[in-house]
Amino acid sequence: MSKERRLALAKKLVDALEHDDEMGVEGLLNEIDALRENRLFQEIGRLTRQLHDTMASFTVDSKITSMTEYDIPDAKERLKYVMTMTEEAADKTLNVVEELMPVSQQLNHQAKELQDKWSRFLDREMPYQEFKDMSQELSEHFQSSKKSLEDVEQGLNDILMAQSFQDITGQIIRRVITLVQDLETSMVEMIRLSGASLDHQKLEETELPGPAVPGVDDKEGDVAHSQDEVDDLLSSLGF
Amino acid sequence: MKILIVDDFSTMRRIVKNLLRDLGFTNTVEADDGKSALPILEKGNIDFLVTDWNMPGMTGIDLLKAVRADPNLADLPVLMVTAEAKREQIIMAAQAGVNGYVIKPFTAATLKEKIDKIFERIDG
């Protein structure tokens, strides 16, 4: 309520009182009252809003508390499981590869030996006894390579199945991402309510940056994206 | 030729070991960080060191510095195979005296190329 308005009302009231204008006095007093009430309502409105915000901040608080208490430890366990699963898959795959590598090398070796003998036979450079031996070796080769290729097939199947972790770990990681997003929202809200400003200051790096994630770590242009870039940098240093 | 492979992840050690075997280097030993690698190196007869950077206990860069500071090991060729790709880190490794720097994920061909280059330079 402006000063001019109050002063005008007061003058009108004095005027009405001096002229014994009872109706006028009543009306003016009501008007003044209404103005005061209006202010009171505004004040109540303000307090209500404040109360609402405070209550909201309490719910944010309790949300963060429950996240800290349940969701974050839960996420840690889930991520540990992801580590275990990926490690198991890598181990399983490596086991099969290490098992099959000699099998494949052996097959290769056998095939090469027989190929050499076979071309000598085709060139008619092979005595009969040697031919007989070769025939025997050939049938042995067919037998053993059948068994070896069955092993290779089985191994490839095992490698195939070992990749099934991707589906499960993907789902778990997606869940953890949702949790991190929720946590972020709650914390931003809490900072907003506390009145502190969100300044986007980067924290000092204390630990090793670790694997550079495309689109995250390479914004400042200080990360090598490929081996070629590493090589270029090193050769520019005289390597 | 005896090679020491240092990485905190056993799967990565196995991958490097298999790749090295493919390249004809069958004599390898493993360690899971700088701390366990140093005694193996000090015992002698390691001809080549392949190390990760980010490891608990003792990092690869500290291992590299320790190697260069030890008169018995100072000339040991060191190849760093790491996910650390920041320019300042690559420069830091170069200044510490690394002989080659491979960033993860890497290919068998890259590893071979860097190893060949290192030995070319040593033999040359």
Coordinates of C-alpha atoms in Angstrom, one line a residue:
Chain A
M1 CA 0.0 0.0 0.0
S2 CA 1.5 3.2 -1.1
K3 CA 2.0 6.2 1.2
E4 CA 0.0 8.5 -1.1
R5 CA -2.9 6.1 -1.0
R6 CA -2.8 5.8 2.8
L7 CA -2.5 9.6 3.2
A8 CA -5.4 10.2 0.8
L9 CA -7.6 7.7 2.7
A10 CA -6.7 9.4 6.1
K11 CA -7.5 12.8 4.7
K12 CA -10.8 11.6 3.4
L13 CA -11.5 10.0 6.8
V14 CA -10.8 13.2 8.7
D15 CA -12.9 15.1 6.2
A16 CA -15.8 12.6 6.7
L17 CA -15.5 12.8 10.5
E18 CA -15.6 16.6 10.5
H19 CA -18.7 16.6 8.3
D20 CA -20.4 13.9 10.5
D21 CA -20.7 11.7 7.4
E22 CA -21.2 8.4 9.3
M23 CA -21.8 6.4 6.1
G24 CA -18.6 7.8 4.6
V25 CA -16.6 7.1 7.8
E26 CA -17.8 3.5 7.9
G27 CA -16.9 2.9 4.2
L28 CA -13.5 4.5 4.6
L29 CA -12.7 2.4 7.7
N30 CA -13.7 -0.7 5.8
E31 CA -11.5 0.2 2.9
I32 CA -8.5 0.8 5.2
D33 CA -9.2 -2.5 7.0
A34 CA -9.4 -4.4 3.6
L35 CA -6.0 -2.9 2.7
R36 CA -4.5 -4.2 6.0
E37 CA -6.1 -7.6 5.5
N38 CA -4.6 -7.8 2.1
R39 CA -1.2 -7.2 3.5
L40 CA -1.8 -9.9 6.1
F41 CA -2.8 -12.3 3.4
Q42 CA 0.2 -11.6 1.4
E43 CA 2.4 -12.2 4.5
I44 CA 0.6 -15.5 5.2
G45 CA 1.0 -16.5 1.6
R46 CA 4.7 -15.9 1.8
L47 CA 5.0 -17.9 5.0
T48 CA 3.0 -20.7 3.5
R49 CA 5.3 -20.8 0.5
Q50 CA 8.3 -20.9 2.8
L51 CA 6.8 -23.7 4.8
H52 CA 6.1 -25.6 1.7
D53 CA 9.7 -25.2 0.5
T54 CA 11.0 -26.3 3.8
M55 CA 8.8 -29.4 3.8
A56 CA 9.9 -30.2 0.3
S57 CA 13.5 -29.9 1.4
F58 CA 12.8 -32.4 4.1
T59 CA 11.5 -34.9 1.6
V60 CA 14.6 -34.3 -0.5
D61 CA 16.6 -34.8 2.6
S62 CA 14.9 -38.1 3.4
K63 CA 15.2 -39.2 -0.2
I64 CA 19.0 -38.7 -0.1
T65 CA 19.1 -40.4 3.3
S66 CA 17.4 -43.5 1.9
M67 CA 19.6 -43.4 -1.1
T68 CA 22.7 -43.3 1.0
E69 CA 21.4 -46.0 3.3
Y70 CA 20.0 -48.4 0.8
D71 CA 20.4 -47.5 -2.9
I72 CA 24.1 -46.7 -2.9
P73 CA 25.3 -49.8 -1.1
D74 CA 23.0 -51.8 -3.3
A75 CA 24.5 -50.2 -6.4
K76 CA 28.0 -51.0 -5.1
E77 CA 27.0 -54.6 -4.8
R78 CA 25.5 -54.6 -8.3
L79 CA 28.6 -53.0 -9.8
K80 CA 30.8 -55.6 -8.0
Y81 CA 28.7 -58.3 -9.6
V82 CA 29.3 -56.6 -13.0
M83 CA 33.0 -56.8 -12.4
T84 CA 32.8 -60.4 -11.4
M85 CA 30.7 -61.3 -14.4
T86 CA 32.9 -59.5 -16.9
E87 CA 36.0 -61.0 -15.4
E88 CA 34.5 -64.5 -15.5
A89 CA 33.5 -64.0 -19.2
A90 CA 37.0 -62.8 -20.1
D91 CA 38.6 -65.7 -18.2
K92 CA 36.3 -68.3 -19.8
T93 CA 37.1 -66.9 -23.3
L94 CA 40.8 -66.8 -22.6
N95 CA 40.7 -70.4 -21.3
V96 CA 39.1 -71.6 -24.5
V97 CA 41.5 -69.6 -26.7
E98 CA 44.5 -70.9 -24.8
E99 CA 43.1 -74.5 -25.1
L100 CA 42.3 -74.3 -28.8
M101 CA 45.4 -72.4 -30.0
P102 CA 47.6 -75.5 -29.8
V103 CA 44.9 -77.6 -31.4
S104 CA 44.7 -75.3 -34.3
Q105 CA 48.5 -75.1 -34.6
Q106 CA 48.7 -78.9 -34.6
L107 CA 46.1 -79.2 -37.4
N108 CA 47.9 -76.6 -39.4
H109 CA 51.2 -78.4 -38.9
Q110 CA 49.8 -81.8 -39.9
A111 CA 48.1 -80.3 -43.0
K112 CA 51.3 -78.7 -44.1
E113 CA 53.3 -81.9 -43.7
L114 CA 50.8 -84.0 -45.6
Q115 CA 50.5 -81.3 -48.3
D116 CA 54.3 -81.6 -48.9
K117 CA 54.1 -85.4 -49.1
W118 CA 51.1 -85.2 -51.4
S119 CA 52.8 -82.9 -53.9
R120 CA 55.8 -85.2 -53.9
F121 CA 53.4 -88.1 -54.7
L122 CA 51.8 -86.0 -57.5
D123 CA 55.2 -85.3 -58.9
R124 CA 55.8 -89.1 -58.8
E125 CA 58.8 -88.7 -56.5
M126 CA 57.5 -91.1 -53.9
P127 CA 58.6 -94.6 -53.4
Y128 CA 55.9 -97.2 -52.9
Q129 CA 56.7 -97.8 -49.2
E130 CA 56.5 -94.2 -48.4
F131 CA 53.2 -94.0 -50.2
K132 CA 51.8 -96.7 -48.0
D133 CA 53.0 -94.8 -44.9
M134 CA 51.4 -91.6 -46.3
S135 CA 48.1 -93.3 -46.8
Q136 CA 48.2 -94.4 -43.2
E137 CA 49.1 -90.9 -42.1
L138 CA 46.3 -89.5 -44.2
S139 CA 43.6 -91.6 -42.6
E140 CA 45.0 -90.8 -39.2
H141 CA 44.9 -87.1 -40.1
F142 CA 41.3 -87.3 -41.2
Q143 CA 40.4 -89.0 -37.9
S144 CA 42.3 -86.6 -35.7
S145 CA 41.2 -83.5 -37.5
K146 CA 37.6 -84.5 -37.2
K147 CA 38.1 -84.7 -33.4
S148 CA 40.0 -81.5 -33.3
L149 CA 37.5 -79.6 -35.3
E150 CA 34.7 -80.8 -33.0
D151 CA 36.8 -79.4 -30.1
V152 CA 37.1 -76.1 -31.9
E153 CA 33.4 -76.0 -32.6
Q154 CA 32.7 -76.7 -28.9
G155 CA 35.1 -74.0 -27.9
L156 CA 33.6 -71.5 -30.2
N157 CA 30.2 -72.3 -28.7
D158 CA 31.6 -71.7 -25.2
I159 CA 33.1 -68.4 -26.3
L160 CA 29.7 -67.5 -27.8
M161 CA 27.9 -68.3 -24.6
A162 CA 30.5 -66.5 -22.5
Q163 CA 29.3 -63.2 -24.1
S164 CA 25.8 -63.5 -22.5
F165 CA 27.1 -61.5 -19.6
Q166 CA 26.6 -58.4 -21.8
D167 CA 22.9 -58.5 -21.5
I168 CA 22.9 -58.8 -17.7
T169 CA 25.6 -56.3 -17.0
G170 CA 24.0 -53.9 -19.4
Q171 CA 20.7 -54.1 -17.4
I172 CA 22.5 -53.7 -14.1
I173 CA 24.5 -50.7 -15.3
R174 CA 21.4 -49.1 -16.7
R175 CA 19.9 -49.3 -13.2
V176 CA 22.8 -47.8 -11.5
I177 CA 22.8 -44.9 -14.1
T178 CA 19.2 -44.2 -13.1
L179 CA 20.2 -44.1 -9.4
V180 CA 23.0 -41.7 -10.2
Q181 CA 20.5 -39.5 -12.1
D182 CA 18.1 -39.5 -9.2
L183 CA 20.8 -38.7 -6.8
E184 CA 22.0 -35.8 -9.0
T185 CA 18.4 -34.4 -9.2
S186 CA 18.0 -34.6 -5.4
M187 CA 21.3 -33.0 -4.7
V188 CA 20.8 -30.2 -7.2
E189 CA 17.4 -29.5 -5.6
M190 CA 18.9 -29.5 -2.1
I191 CA 21.6 -27.0 -3.2
R192 CA 18.9 -24.8 -4.8
L193 CA 16.8 -24.8 -1.6
S194 CA 19.8 -24.1 0.6
G195 CA 20.3 -21.0 -1.5
A196 CA 23.9 -21.9 -2.5
S197 CA 24.7 -21.3 -6.1
L198 CA 25.7 -24.0 -8.4
D199 CA 29.0 -22.9 -9.9
H200 CA 30.5 -25.2 -12.4
Q201 CA 33.9 -25.3 -11.0
K202 CA 35.9 -28.4 -11.9
L203 CA 37.3 -30.3 -9.0
E204 CA 41.1 -30.6 -8.9
E205 CA 42.2 -33.9 -10.2
T206 CA 43.9 -35.9 -7.6
E207 CA 43.9 -39.4 -9.0
L208 CA 44.9 -40.7 -12.4
P209 CA 42.3 -39.9 -15.0
G210 CA 42.0 -43.5 -16.1
P211 CA 40.5 -44.6 -19.4
A212 CA 39.4 -41.7 -21.5
V213 CA 35.7 -41.9 -22.3
P214 CA 34.9 -40.5 -25.8
G215 CA 32.7 -37.4 -25.5
V216 CA 33.4 -37.1 -21.7
D217 CA 37.2 -36.8 -21.2
D218 CA 38.2 -35.4 -24.6
K219 CA 36.4 -32.1 -24.5
E220 CA 39.4 -30.1 -23.6
G221 CA 41.4 -31.6 -26.5
D222 CA 44.2 -32.9 -24.2
V223 CA 43.5 -36.5 -24.7
A224 CA 45.0 -38.7 -27.4
H225 CA 42.2 -40.5 -29.3
S226 CA 44.2 -43.1 -31.1
Q227 CA 47.6 -44.8 -31.2
D228 CA 48.4 -42.6 -34.2
E229 CA 47.9 -39.5 -32.1
V230 CA 50.2 -41.0 -29.3
D231 CA 52.8 -41.8 -31.9
D232 CA 52.6 -38.2 -33.4
L233 CA 52.9 -36.7 -30.0
L234 CA 55.9 -38.9 -29.1
S235 CA 57.6 -38.2 -32.5
S236 CA 57.1 -34.5 -32.0
L237 CA 59.0 -34.9 -28.7
G238 CA 61.9 -36.5 -30.7
F239 CA 61.0 -40.2 -30.1
Chain B
M1 CA 64.5 -63.2 -24.0
K2 CA 62.6 -63.0 -20.8
I3 CA 59.7 -60.6 -20.5
L4 CA 58.0 -59.3 -17.4
I5 CA 54.3 -58.3 -17.8
V6 CA 52.9 -56.0 -15.1
D7 CA 49.2 -55.3 -14.9
D8 CA 46.7 -55.5 -12.1
F9 CA 44.0 -57.2 -14.2
S10 CA 44.9 -60.9 -14.8
T11 CA 42.9 -61.0 -18.0
M12 CA 45.0 -58.2 -19.5
R13 CA 48.2 -60.0 -18.4
R14 CA 46.9 -63.2 -20.2
I15 CA 46.0 -61.2 -23.3
V16 CA 49.5 -59.7 -23.5
K17 CA 51.1 -63.0 -22.7
N18 CA 49.2 -64.7 -25.5
L19 CA 50.0 -61.9 -28.0
L20 CA 53.7 -62.1 -27.0
R21 CA 53.7 -65.9 -27.4
D22 CA 52.2 -65.4 -30.9
L23 CA 55.2 -63.1 -31.6
G24 CA 57.6 -65.8 -30.6
F25 CA 58.3 -64.6 -27.0
T26 CA 57.4 -67.6 -24.9
N27 CA 59.4 -66.8 -21.8
T28 CA 57.2 -64.5 -19.7
V29 CA 56.7 -63.7 -16.0
E30 CA 53.9 -61.7 -14.5
A31 CA 53.4 -59.2 -11.6
D32 CA 50.2 -57.4 -10.5
D33 CA 51.8 -54.0 -9.7
G34 CA 55.0 -52.1 -9.4
K35 CA 55.7 -53.3 -5.9
S36 CA 55.7 -57.0 -6.8
A37 CA 57.5 -56.3 -10.1
L38 CA 60.5 -54.6 -8.6
P39 CA 61.9 -57.6 -6.7
I40 CA 61.5 -59.7 -9.9
L41 CA 63.4 -57.1 -11.9
E42 CA 66.1 -56.7 -9.2
K43 CA 66.7 -60.5 -9.2
G44 CA 67.9 -59.9 -12.8
N45 CA 67.6 -61.7 -16.1
I46 CA 64.5 -59.8 -17.3
D47 CA 65.2 -58.4 -20.8
F48 CA 62.0 -56.5 -21.4
L49 CA 59.3 -54.9 -19.3
V50 CA 55.7 -54.4 -20.4
T51 CA 53.7 -52.4 -17.8
D52 CA 50.3 -50.8 -17.2
W53 CA 50.2 -47.4 -15.6
N54 CA 47.2 -47.3 -13.3
M55 CA 47.7 -50.0 -10.6
P56 CA 47.2 -50.0 -6.9
G57 CA 50.2 -50.2 -4.7
M58 CA 52.8 -48.9 -7.1
T59 CA 51.9 -47.4 -10.4
G60 CA 53.6 -48.1 -13.7
I61 CA 55.1 -44.6 -13.9
D62 CA 56.7 -45.0 -10.5
L63 CA 58.0 -48.4 -11.5
L64 CA 59.5 -46.8 -14.7
K65 CA 61.2 -44.1 -12.6
A66 CA 62.5 -46.7 -10.1
V67 CA 63.9 -48.8 -13.0
R68 CA 65.6 -45.8 -14.6
A69 CA 67.0 -44.8 -11.2
D70 CA 68.6 -48.2 -10.6
P71 CA 72.0 -48.5 -12.3
N72 CA 71.5 -52.2 -12.9
L73 CA 68.2 -51.7 -14.7
A74 CA 68.5 -48.2 -16.2
D75 CA 68.9 -49.6 -19.8
L76 CA 66.0 -52.0 -19.6
P77 CA 63.6 -51.4 -22.4
V78 CA 60.1 -50.5 -21.1
L79 CA 56.9 -50.6 -23.0
M80 CA 53.9 -49.0 -21.4
V81 CA 50.5 -50.4 -22.3
T82 CA 47.9 -48.3 -20.6
A83 CA 44.5 -46.6 -20.8
E84 CA 46.0 -43.3 -19.7
A85 CA 45.7 -41.2 -22.8
K86 CA 46.1 -37.6 -21.6
R87 CA 48.8 -35.7 -23.5
E88 CA 50.5 -34.6 -20.3
Q89 CA 50.7 -38.2 -19.1
I90 CA 52.2 -39.4 -22.4
I91 CA 54.8 -36.6 -22.1
M92 CA 55.5 -37.5 -18.5
A93 CA 56.1 -41.1 -19.5
A94 CA 58.4 -40.0 -22.3
Q95 CA 60.3 -37.7 -19.9
A96 CA 60.6 -40.6 -17.5
G97 CA 62.3 -42.6 -20.2
V98 CA 59.7 -45.0 -21.6
N99 CA 60.7 -46.8 -24.8
G100 CA 57.2 -47.2 -26.2
Y101 CA 53.7 -46.2 -25.3
V102 CA 50.6 -48.2 -26.4
I103 CA 47.1 -47.0 -25.4
K104 CA 44.3 -49.5 -24.6
P105 CA 42.3 -50.8 -26.2
F106 CA 45.1 -51.9 -28.6
T107 CA 45.5 -54.4 -31.4
A108 CA 48.0 -57.2 -31.8
A109 CA 49.5 -55.4 -34.8
T110 CA 50.2 -52.2 -32.6
L111 CA 51.8 -54.3 -29.9
K112 CA 54.0 -56.0 -32.5
E113 CA 54.9 -52.8 -34.2
K114 CA 56.0 -51.1 -31.0
I115 CA 58.0 -54.1 -29.8
D116 CA 59.7 -54.4 -33.2
K117 CA 60.6 -50.7 -33.1
I118 CA 62.1 -51.0 -29.6
F119 CA 64.3 -53.9 -30.5
E120 CA 65.2 -52.3 -33.8
R121 CA 66.5 -49.2 -32.0
I122 CA 68.4 -51.3 -29.4
D123 CA 70.0 -53.6 -32.0
G124 CA 70.7 -50.6 -34.3

